[in-house]
mmCIF file of C-alpha atoms in Angstrom:
data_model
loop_
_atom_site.group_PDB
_atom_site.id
_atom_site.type_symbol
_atom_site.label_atom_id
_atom_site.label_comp_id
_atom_site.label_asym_id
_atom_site.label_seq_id
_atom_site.Cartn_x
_atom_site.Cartn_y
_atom_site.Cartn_z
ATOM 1 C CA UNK A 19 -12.055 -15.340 -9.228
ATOM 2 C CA UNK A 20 -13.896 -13.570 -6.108
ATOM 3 C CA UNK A 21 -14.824 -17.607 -5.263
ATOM 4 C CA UNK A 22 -10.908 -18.870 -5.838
ATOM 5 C CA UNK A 23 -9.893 -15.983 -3.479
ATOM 6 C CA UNK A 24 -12.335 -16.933 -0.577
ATOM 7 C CA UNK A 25 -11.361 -20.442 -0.868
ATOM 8 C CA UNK A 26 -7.719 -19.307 -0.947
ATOM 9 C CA UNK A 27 -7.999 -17.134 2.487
ATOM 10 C CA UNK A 28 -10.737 -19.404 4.110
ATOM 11 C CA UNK A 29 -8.556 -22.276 3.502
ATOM 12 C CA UNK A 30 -5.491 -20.346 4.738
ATOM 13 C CA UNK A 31 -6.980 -19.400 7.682
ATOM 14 C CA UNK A 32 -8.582 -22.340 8.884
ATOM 15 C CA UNK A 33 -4.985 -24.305 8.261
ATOM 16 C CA UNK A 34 -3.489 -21.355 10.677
ATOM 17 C CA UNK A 35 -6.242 -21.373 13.160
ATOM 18 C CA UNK A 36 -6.085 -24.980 13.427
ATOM 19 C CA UNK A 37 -2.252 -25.194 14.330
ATOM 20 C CA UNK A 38 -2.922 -22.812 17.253
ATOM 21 C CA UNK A 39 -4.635 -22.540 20.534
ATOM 22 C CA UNK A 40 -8.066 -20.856 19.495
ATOM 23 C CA UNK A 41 -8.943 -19.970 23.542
ATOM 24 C CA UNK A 42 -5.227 -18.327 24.156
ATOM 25 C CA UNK A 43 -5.780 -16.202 20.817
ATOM 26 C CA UNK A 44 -8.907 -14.682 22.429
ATOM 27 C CA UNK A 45 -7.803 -14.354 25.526
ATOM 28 C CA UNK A 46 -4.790 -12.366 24.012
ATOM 29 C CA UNK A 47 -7.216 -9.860 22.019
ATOM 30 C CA UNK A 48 -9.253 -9.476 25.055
ATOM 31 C CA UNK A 49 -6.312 -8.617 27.463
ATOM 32 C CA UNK A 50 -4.565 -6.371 24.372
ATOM 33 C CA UNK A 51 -3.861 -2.719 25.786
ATOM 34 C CA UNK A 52 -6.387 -0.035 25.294
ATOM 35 C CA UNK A 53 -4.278 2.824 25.209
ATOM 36 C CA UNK A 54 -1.942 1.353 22.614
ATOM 37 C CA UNK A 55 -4.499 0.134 20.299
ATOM 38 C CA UNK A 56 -5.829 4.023 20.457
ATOM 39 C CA UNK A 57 -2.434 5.058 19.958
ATOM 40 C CA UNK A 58 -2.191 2.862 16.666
ATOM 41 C CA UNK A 59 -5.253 3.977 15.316
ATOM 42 C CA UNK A 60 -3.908 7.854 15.661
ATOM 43 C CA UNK A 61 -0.852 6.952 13.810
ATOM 44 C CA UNK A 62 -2.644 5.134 11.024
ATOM 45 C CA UNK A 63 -4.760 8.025 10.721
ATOM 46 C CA UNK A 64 -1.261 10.330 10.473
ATOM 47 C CA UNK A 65 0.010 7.389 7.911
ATOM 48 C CA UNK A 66 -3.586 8.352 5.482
ATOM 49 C CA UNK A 67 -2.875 11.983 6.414
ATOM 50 C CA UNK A 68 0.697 11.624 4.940
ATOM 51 C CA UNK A 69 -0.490 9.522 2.033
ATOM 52 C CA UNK A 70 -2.925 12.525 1.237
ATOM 53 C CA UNK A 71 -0.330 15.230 0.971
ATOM 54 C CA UNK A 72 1.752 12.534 -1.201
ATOM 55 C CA UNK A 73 -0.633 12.592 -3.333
ATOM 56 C CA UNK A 74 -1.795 16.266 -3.741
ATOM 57 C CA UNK A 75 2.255 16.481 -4.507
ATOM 58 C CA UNK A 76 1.917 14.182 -7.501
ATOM 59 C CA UNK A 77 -1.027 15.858 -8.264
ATOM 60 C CA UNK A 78 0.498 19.346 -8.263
ATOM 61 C CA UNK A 79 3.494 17.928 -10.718
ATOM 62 C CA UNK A 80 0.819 18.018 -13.275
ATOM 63 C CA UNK A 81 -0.852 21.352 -12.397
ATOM 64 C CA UNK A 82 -3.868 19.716 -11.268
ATOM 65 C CA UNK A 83 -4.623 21.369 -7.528
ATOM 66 C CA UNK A 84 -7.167 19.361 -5.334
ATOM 67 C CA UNK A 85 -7.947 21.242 -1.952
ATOM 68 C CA UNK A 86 -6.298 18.866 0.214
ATOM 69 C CA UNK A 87 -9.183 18.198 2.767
ATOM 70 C CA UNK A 88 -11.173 16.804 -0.400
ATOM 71 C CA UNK A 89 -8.437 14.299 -0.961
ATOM 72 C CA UNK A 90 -8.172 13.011 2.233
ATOM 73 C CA UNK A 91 -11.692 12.919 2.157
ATOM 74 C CA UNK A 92 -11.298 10.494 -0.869
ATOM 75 C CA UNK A 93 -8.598 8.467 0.367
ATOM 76 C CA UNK A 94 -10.912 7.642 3.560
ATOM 77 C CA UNK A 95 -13.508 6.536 1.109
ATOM 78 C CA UNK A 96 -11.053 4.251 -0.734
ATOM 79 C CA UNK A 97 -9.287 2.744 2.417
ATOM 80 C CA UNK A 98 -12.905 1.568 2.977
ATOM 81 C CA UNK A 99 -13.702 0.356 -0.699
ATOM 82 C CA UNK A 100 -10.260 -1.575 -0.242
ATOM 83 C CA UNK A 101 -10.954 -3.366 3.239
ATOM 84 C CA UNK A 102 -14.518 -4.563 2.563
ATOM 85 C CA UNK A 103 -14.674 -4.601 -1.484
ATOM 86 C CA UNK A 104 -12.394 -8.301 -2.608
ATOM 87 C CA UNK A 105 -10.015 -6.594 -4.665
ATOM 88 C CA UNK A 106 -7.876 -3.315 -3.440
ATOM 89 C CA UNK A 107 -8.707 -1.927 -6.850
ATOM 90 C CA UNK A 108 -11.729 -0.995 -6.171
ATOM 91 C CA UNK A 109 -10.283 2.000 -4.015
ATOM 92 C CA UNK A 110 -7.949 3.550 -6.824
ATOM 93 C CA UNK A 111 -11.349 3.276 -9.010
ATOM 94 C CA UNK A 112 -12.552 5.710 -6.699
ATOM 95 C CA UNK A 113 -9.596 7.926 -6.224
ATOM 96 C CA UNK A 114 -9.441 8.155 -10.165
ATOM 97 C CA UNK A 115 -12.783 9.071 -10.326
ATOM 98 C CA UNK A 116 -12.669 11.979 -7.488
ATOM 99 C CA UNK A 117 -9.516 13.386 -9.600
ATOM 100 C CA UNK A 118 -10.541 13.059 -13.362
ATOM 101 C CA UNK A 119 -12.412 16.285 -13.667
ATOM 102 C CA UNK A 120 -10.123 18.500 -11.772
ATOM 103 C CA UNK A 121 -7.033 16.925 -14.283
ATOM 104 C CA UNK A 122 -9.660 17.054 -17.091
ATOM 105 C CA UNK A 123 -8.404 13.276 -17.593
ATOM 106 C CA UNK A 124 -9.159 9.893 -16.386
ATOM 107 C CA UNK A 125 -5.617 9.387 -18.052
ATOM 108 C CA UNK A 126 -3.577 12.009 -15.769
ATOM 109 C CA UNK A 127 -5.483 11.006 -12.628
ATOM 110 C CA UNK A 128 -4.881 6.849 -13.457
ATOM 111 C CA UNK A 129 -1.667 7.749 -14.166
ATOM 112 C CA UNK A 130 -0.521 9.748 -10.940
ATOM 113 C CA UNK A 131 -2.014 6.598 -9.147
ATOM 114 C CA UNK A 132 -0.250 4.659 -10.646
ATOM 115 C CA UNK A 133 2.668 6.894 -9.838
ATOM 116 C CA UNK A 134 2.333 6.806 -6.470
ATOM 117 C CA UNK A 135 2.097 3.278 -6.200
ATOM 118 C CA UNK A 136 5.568 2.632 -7.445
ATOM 119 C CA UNK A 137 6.663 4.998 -5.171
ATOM 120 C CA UNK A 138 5.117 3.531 -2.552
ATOM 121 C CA UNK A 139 6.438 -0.109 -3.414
ATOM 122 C CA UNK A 140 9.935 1.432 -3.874
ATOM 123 C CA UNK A 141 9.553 2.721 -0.617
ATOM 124 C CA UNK A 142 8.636 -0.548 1.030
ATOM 125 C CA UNK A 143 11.545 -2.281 -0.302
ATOM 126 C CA UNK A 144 13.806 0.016 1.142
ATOM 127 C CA UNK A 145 12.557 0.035 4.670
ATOM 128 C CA UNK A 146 12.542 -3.899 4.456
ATOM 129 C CA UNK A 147 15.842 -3.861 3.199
ATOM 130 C CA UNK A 148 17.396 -1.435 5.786
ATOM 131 C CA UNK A 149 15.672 -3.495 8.181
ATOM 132 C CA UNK A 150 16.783 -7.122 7.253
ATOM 133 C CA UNK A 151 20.701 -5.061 7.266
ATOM 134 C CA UNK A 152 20.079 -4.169 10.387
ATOM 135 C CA UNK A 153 19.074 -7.256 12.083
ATOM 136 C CA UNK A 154 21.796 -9.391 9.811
ATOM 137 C CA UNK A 155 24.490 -7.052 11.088
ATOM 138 C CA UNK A 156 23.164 -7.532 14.559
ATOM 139 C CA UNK A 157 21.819 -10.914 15.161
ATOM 140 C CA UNK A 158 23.405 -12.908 11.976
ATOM 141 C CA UNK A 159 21.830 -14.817 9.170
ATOM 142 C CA UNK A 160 19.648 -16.411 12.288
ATOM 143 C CA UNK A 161 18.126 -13.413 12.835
ATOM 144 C CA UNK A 162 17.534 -11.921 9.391
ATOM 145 C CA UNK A 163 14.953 -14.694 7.572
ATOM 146 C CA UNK A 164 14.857 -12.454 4.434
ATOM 147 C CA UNK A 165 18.493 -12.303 3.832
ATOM 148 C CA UNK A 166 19.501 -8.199 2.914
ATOM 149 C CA UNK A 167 20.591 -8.815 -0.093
ATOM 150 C CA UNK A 168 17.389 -10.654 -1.699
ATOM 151 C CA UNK A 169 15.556 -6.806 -0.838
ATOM 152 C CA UNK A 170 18.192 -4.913 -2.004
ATOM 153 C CA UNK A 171 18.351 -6.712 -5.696
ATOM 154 C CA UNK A 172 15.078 -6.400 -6.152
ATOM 155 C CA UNK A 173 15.204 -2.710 -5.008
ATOM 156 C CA UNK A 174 17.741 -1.860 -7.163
ATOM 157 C CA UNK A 175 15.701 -4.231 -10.021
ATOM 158 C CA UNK A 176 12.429 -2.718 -9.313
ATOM 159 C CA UNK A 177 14.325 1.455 -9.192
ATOM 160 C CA UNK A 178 15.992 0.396 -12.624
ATOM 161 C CA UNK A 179 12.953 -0.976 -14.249
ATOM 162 C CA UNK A 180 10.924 1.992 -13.926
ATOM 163 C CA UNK A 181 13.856 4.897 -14.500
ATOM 164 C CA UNK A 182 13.661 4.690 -17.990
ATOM 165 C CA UNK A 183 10.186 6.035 -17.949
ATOM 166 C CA UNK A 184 11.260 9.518 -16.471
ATOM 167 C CA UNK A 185 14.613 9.825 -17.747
ATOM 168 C CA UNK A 186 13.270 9.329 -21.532
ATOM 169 C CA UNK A 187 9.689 9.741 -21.769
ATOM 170 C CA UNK A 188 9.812 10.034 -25.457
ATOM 171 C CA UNK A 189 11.527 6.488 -25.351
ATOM 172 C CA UNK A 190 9.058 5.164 -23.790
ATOM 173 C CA UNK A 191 6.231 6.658 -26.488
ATOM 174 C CA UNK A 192 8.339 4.725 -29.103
ATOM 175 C CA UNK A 193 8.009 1.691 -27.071
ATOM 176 C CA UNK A 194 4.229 1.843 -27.023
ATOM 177 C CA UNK A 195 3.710 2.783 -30.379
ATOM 178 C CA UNK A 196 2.918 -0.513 -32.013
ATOM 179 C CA UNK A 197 -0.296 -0.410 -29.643
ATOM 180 C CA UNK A 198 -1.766 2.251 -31.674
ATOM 181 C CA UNK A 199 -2.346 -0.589 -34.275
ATOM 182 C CA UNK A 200 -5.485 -1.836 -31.933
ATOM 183 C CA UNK A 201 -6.966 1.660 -32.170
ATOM 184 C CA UNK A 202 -4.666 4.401 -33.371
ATOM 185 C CA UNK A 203 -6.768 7.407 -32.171
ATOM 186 C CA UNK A 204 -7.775 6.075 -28.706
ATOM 187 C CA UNK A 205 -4.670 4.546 -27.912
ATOM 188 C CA UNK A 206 -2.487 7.517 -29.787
ATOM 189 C CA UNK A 207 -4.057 9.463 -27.803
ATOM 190 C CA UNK A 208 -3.249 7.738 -24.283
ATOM 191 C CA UNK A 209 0.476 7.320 -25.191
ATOM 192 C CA UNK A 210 0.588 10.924 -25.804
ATOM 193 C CA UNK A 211 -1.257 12.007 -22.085
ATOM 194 C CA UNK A 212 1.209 9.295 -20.864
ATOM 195 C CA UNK A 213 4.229 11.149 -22.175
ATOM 196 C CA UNK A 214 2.816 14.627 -21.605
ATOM 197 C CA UNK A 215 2.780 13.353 -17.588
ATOM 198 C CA UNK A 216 6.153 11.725 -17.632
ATOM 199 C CA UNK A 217 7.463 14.815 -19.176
ATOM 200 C CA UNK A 218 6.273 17.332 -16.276
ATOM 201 C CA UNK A 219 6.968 14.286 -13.652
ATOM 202 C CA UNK A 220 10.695 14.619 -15.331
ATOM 203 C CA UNK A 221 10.471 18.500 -15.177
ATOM 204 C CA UNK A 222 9.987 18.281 -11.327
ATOM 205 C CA UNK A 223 12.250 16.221 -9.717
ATOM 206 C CA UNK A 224 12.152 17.606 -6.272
ATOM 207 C CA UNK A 225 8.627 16.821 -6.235
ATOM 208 C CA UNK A 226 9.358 12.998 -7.535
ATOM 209 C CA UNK A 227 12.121 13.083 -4.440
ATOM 210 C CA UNK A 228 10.090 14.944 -1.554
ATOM 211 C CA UNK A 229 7.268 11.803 -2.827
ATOM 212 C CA UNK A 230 9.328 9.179 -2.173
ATOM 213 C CA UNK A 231 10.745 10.246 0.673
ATOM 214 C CA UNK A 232 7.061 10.572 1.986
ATOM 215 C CA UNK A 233 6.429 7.347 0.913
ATOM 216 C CA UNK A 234 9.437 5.778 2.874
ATOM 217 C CA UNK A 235 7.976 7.669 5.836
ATOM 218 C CA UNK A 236 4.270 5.867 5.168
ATOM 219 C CA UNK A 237 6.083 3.034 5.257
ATOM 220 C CA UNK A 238 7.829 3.876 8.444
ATOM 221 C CA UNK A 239 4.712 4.733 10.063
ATOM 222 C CA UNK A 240 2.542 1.982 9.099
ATOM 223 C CA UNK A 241 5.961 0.047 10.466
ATOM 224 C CA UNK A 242 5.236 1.781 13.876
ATOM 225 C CA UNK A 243 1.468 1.900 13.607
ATOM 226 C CA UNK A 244 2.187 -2.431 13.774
ATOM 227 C CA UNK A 245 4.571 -1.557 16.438
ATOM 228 C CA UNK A 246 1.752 -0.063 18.970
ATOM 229 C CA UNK A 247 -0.324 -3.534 17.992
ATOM 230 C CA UNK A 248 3.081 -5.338 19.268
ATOM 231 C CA UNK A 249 2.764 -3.120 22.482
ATOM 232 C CA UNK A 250 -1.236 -3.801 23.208
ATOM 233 C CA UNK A 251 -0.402 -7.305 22.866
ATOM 234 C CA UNK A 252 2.958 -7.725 24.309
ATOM 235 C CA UNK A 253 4.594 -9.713 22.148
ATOM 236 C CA UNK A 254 8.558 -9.693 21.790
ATOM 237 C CA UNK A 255 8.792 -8.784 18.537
ATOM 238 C CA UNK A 256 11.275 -5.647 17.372
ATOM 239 C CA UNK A 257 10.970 -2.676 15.377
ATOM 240 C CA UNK A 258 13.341 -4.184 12.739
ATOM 241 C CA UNK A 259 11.368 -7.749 12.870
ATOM 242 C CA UNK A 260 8.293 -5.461 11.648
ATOM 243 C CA UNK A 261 10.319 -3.177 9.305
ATOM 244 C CA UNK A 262 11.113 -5.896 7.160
ATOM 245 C CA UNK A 263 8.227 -8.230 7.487
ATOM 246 C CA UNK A 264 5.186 -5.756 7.391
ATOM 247 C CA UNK A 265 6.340 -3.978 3.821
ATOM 248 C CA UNK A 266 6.821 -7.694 2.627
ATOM 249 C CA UNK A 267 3.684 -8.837 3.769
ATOM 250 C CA UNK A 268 2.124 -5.731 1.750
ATOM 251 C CA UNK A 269 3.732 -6.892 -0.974
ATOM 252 C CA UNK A 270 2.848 -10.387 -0.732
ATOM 253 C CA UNK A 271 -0.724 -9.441 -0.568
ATOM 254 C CA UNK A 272 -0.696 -7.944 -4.061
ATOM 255 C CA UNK A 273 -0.522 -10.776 -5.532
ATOM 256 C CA UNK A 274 -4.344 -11.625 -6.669
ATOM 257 C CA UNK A 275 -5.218 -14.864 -5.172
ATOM 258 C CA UNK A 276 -7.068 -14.337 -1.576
ATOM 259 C CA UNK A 277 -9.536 -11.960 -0.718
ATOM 260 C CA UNK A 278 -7.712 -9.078 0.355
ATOM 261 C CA UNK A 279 -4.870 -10.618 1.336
ATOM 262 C CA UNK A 280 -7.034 -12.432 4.254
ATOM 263 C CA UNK A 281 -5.230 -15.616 4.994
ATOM 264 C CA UNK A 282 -1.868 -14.862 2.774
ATOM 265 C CA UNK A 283 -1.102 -11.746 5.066
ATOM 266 C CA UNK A 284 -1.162 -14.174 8.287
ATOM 267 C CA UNK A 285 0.743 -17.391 6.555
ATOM 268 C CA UNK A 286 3.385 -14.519 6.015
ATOM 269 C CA UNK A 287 3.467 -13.195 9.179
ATOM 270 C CA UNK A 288 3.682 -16.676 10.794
ATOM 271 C CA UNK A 289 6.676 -18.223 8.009
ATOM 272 C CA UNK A 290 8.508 -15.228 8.950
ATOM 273 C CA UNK A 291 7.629 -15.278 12.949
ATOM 274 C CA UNK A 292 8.673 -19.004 12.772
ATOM 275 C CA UNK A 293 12.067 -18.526 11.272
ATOM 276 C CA UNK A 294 12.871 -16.368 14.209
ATOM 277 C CA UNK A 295 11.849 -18.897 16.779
ATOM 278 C CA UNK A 296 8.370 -17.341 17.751
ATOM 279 C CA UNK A 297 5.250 -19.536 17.598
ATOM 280 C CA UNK A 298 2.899 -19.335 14.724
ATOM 281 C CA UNK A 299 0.312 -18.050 17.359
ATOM 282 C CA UNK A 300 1.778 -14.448 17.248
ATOM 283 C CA UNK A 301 1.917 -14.296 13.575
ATOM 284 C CA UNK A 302 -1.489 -14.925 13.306
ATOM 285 C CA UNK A 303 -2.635 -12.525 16.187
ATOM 286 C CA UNK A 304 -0.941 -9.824 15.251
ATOM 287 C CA UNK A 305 -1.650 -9.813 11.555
ATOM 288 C CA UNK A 306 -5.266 -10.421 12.485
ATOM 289 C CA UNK A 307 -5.563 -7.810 14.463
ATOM 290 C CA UNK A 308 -3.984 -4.923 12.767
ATOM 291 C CA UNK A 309 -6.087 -6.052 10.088
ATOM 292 C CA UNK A 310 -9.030 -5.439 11.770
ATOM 293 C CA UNK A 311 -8.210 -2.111 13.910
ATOM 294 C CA UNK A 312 -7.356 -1.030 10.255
ATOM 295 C CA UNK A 313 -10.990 -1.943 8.778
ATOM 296 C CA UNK A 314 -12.777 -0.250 12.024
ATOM 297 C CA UNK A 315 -10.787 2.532 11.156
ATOM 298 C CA UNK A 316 -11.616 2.572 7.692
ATOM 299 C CA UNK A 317 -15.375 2.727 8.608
ATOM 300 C CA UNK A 318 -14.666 6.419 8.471
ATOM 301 C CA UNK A 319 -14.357 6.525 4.925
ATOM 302 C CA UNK A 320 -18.257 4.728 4.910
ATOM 303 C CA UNK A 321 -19.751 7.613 6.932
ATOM 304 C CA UNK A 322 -17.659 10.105 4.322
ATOM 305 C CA UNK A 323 -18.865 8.116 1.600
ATOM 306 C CA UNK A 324 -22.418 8.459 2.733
ATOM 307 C CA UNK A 325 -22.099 12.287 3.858
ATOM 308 C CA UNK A 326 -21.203 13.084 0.263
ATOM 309 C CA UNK A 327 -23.987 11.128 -1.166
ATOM 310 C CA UNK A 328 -22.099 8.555 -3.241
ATOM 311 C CA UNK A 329 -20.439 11.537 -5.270
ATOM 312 C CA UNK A 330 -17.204 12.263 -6.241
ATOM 313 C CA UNK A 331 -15.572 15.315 -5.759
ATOM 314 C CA UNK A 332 -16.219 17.280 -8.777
ATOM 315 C CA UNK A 333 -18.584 15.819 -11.843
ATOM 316 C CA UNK A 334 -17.122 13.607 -14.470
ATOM 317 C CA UNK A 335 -14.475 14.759 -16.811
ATOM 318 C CA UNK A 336 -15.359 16.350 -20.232
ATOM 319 C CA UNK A 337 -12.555 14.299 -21.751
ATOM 320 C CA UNK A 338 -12.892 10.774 -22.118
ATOM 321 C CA UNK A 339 -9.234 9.979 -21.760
#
């Protein structure tokens, strides 16, 4: 799989690079702004700062309290597990592991991952879709290549499909139950941590809200954080251009078939730079270089990784769940 995905973004890439001029690309990075490319990396570091306190909210939903400085410290290590490991799992592995013990579960801490992912996908469909309104509304079908109302069904598809799980928890217990026939203690016992956690998730809803509305906001920053790239390299791209493509590029690059999203991430860009007119060159050059001010910055989470000796944040958890 590793293999298929380097072919997949090596292939990608090459097709890109070879449908634009090579020499111009460089001479773009090399002429790219200073100060704006410092002022990106500040507010990606403010986008991992927010995605830290998102998570110590979660967190906190299931009486589980992580000094906050230690989480951030473990996001940092998992932004870097994600940009040089091929797979983005790799970095949840490690968040998981830094939060088992203090939730006394591997279950609890997959779980609040897990929860904070769908909030964080939620979130990027409704930036994109408020975006592709936006530029619809203003510019016409011409100017919005993701028509609005592709983002919004799936928004409202992707809210409706998941609702169930914290309006009736119990529901969704009953659901699971025939799973218990692989291994009815180990897998009892998951579907009942599972509901336990939707329960208090259900229990706080004002957490579940002040969440997402800090997701929409990571998704607003990393939205600007591509912005100040825009800047350093002067290209005429808008705000609402990068509101709708960025979150769909992010979402493009889940699927599982390049090496972290190397190659897929830029063929996005370009499609959508293309349908607006703009050259493939800028899709490429500024996908490829927000990618890579985001991997220098993630560097920090190797030093922090190093610093703590390879450790997690507390010891393994006593329960095996």
């Amino acid at each position: 799989m590793v293999a298929l995905r380097v072919v997949v973004s090596v292939g990608l890439l090459a097709l890109l690079l070879s449908r634009v001029d090579r020499a111009a690309l460089w001479d773009s990075v090399r002429h790219a702004s200073l100060p704006w490319l410092v002022l990106a990396l500040a507010i990606y570091f403010v986008h991992i700062l927010t995605g830290a306190w998102r998570w110590r909210l979660l967190l906190g939903a299931q009486n589980v309290h992580v000094p906050q400085r230690e989480l951030l410290s473990s996001l940092l290590v998992s932004y870097f597990f994600n940009n040089f490991l091929p797979s983005n799992i790799g970095g949840d592995v490690i968040r998981i592991r830094d939060t088992a013990r203090p939730a006394n579960s591997r279950t609890i801490a997959t779980l609040v991952i897990l929860a904070d992912r769908i909030l964080g996908v939620i979130g990027l469909f409704l930036v994109a879709a408020v975006a592709s309104t936006v530029a619809f509304e203003t510019r016409g079908s011409a100017g919005a290549p993701i028509l609005p109302w592709w983002l919004w069904t799936m928004l409202i598809a992707g809210t409706l499909a998941v609702s169930p799980a914290i309006v009736s928890p119990t529901l969704m217990g009953r659901l699971l139950a025939p799973l218990t026939r692989i291994h009815p203690e180990w897998v009892g016992g998951r579907i009942e941590t599972l509901i336990l956690t939707l329960h208090r998730f259900r229990a706080r809803p004002a957490v579940l809200a002040t969440c997402f509305t800090g997701a929409v906001a990571v998704q607003s920053m990393l939205v600007t954080y591509y912005l100040a790239v825009v800047y350093a390299l002067n290209l005429p791209v808008t705000i609402w251009d990068l509101a709708v493509i960025v979150p769909v590029s992010l979402v493009v690059q889940m699927i599982p078939v390049s090496l972290n999203g190397f190659g897929l991430r830029e063929a996005t860009f370009s499609f959508y730079f293309t349908r607006l007119g703009l050259p493939v060159h800028y899709g490429v050059l500024l996908s490829l270089v927000a990618a890579g001010l985001a991997m220098l910055f993630s560097l920090s989470g190797a030093a922090v990784y190093m610093a703590r000796g390879g450790a997690s944040i507390t010891a393994e958890p006593t329960e095996a769940a």
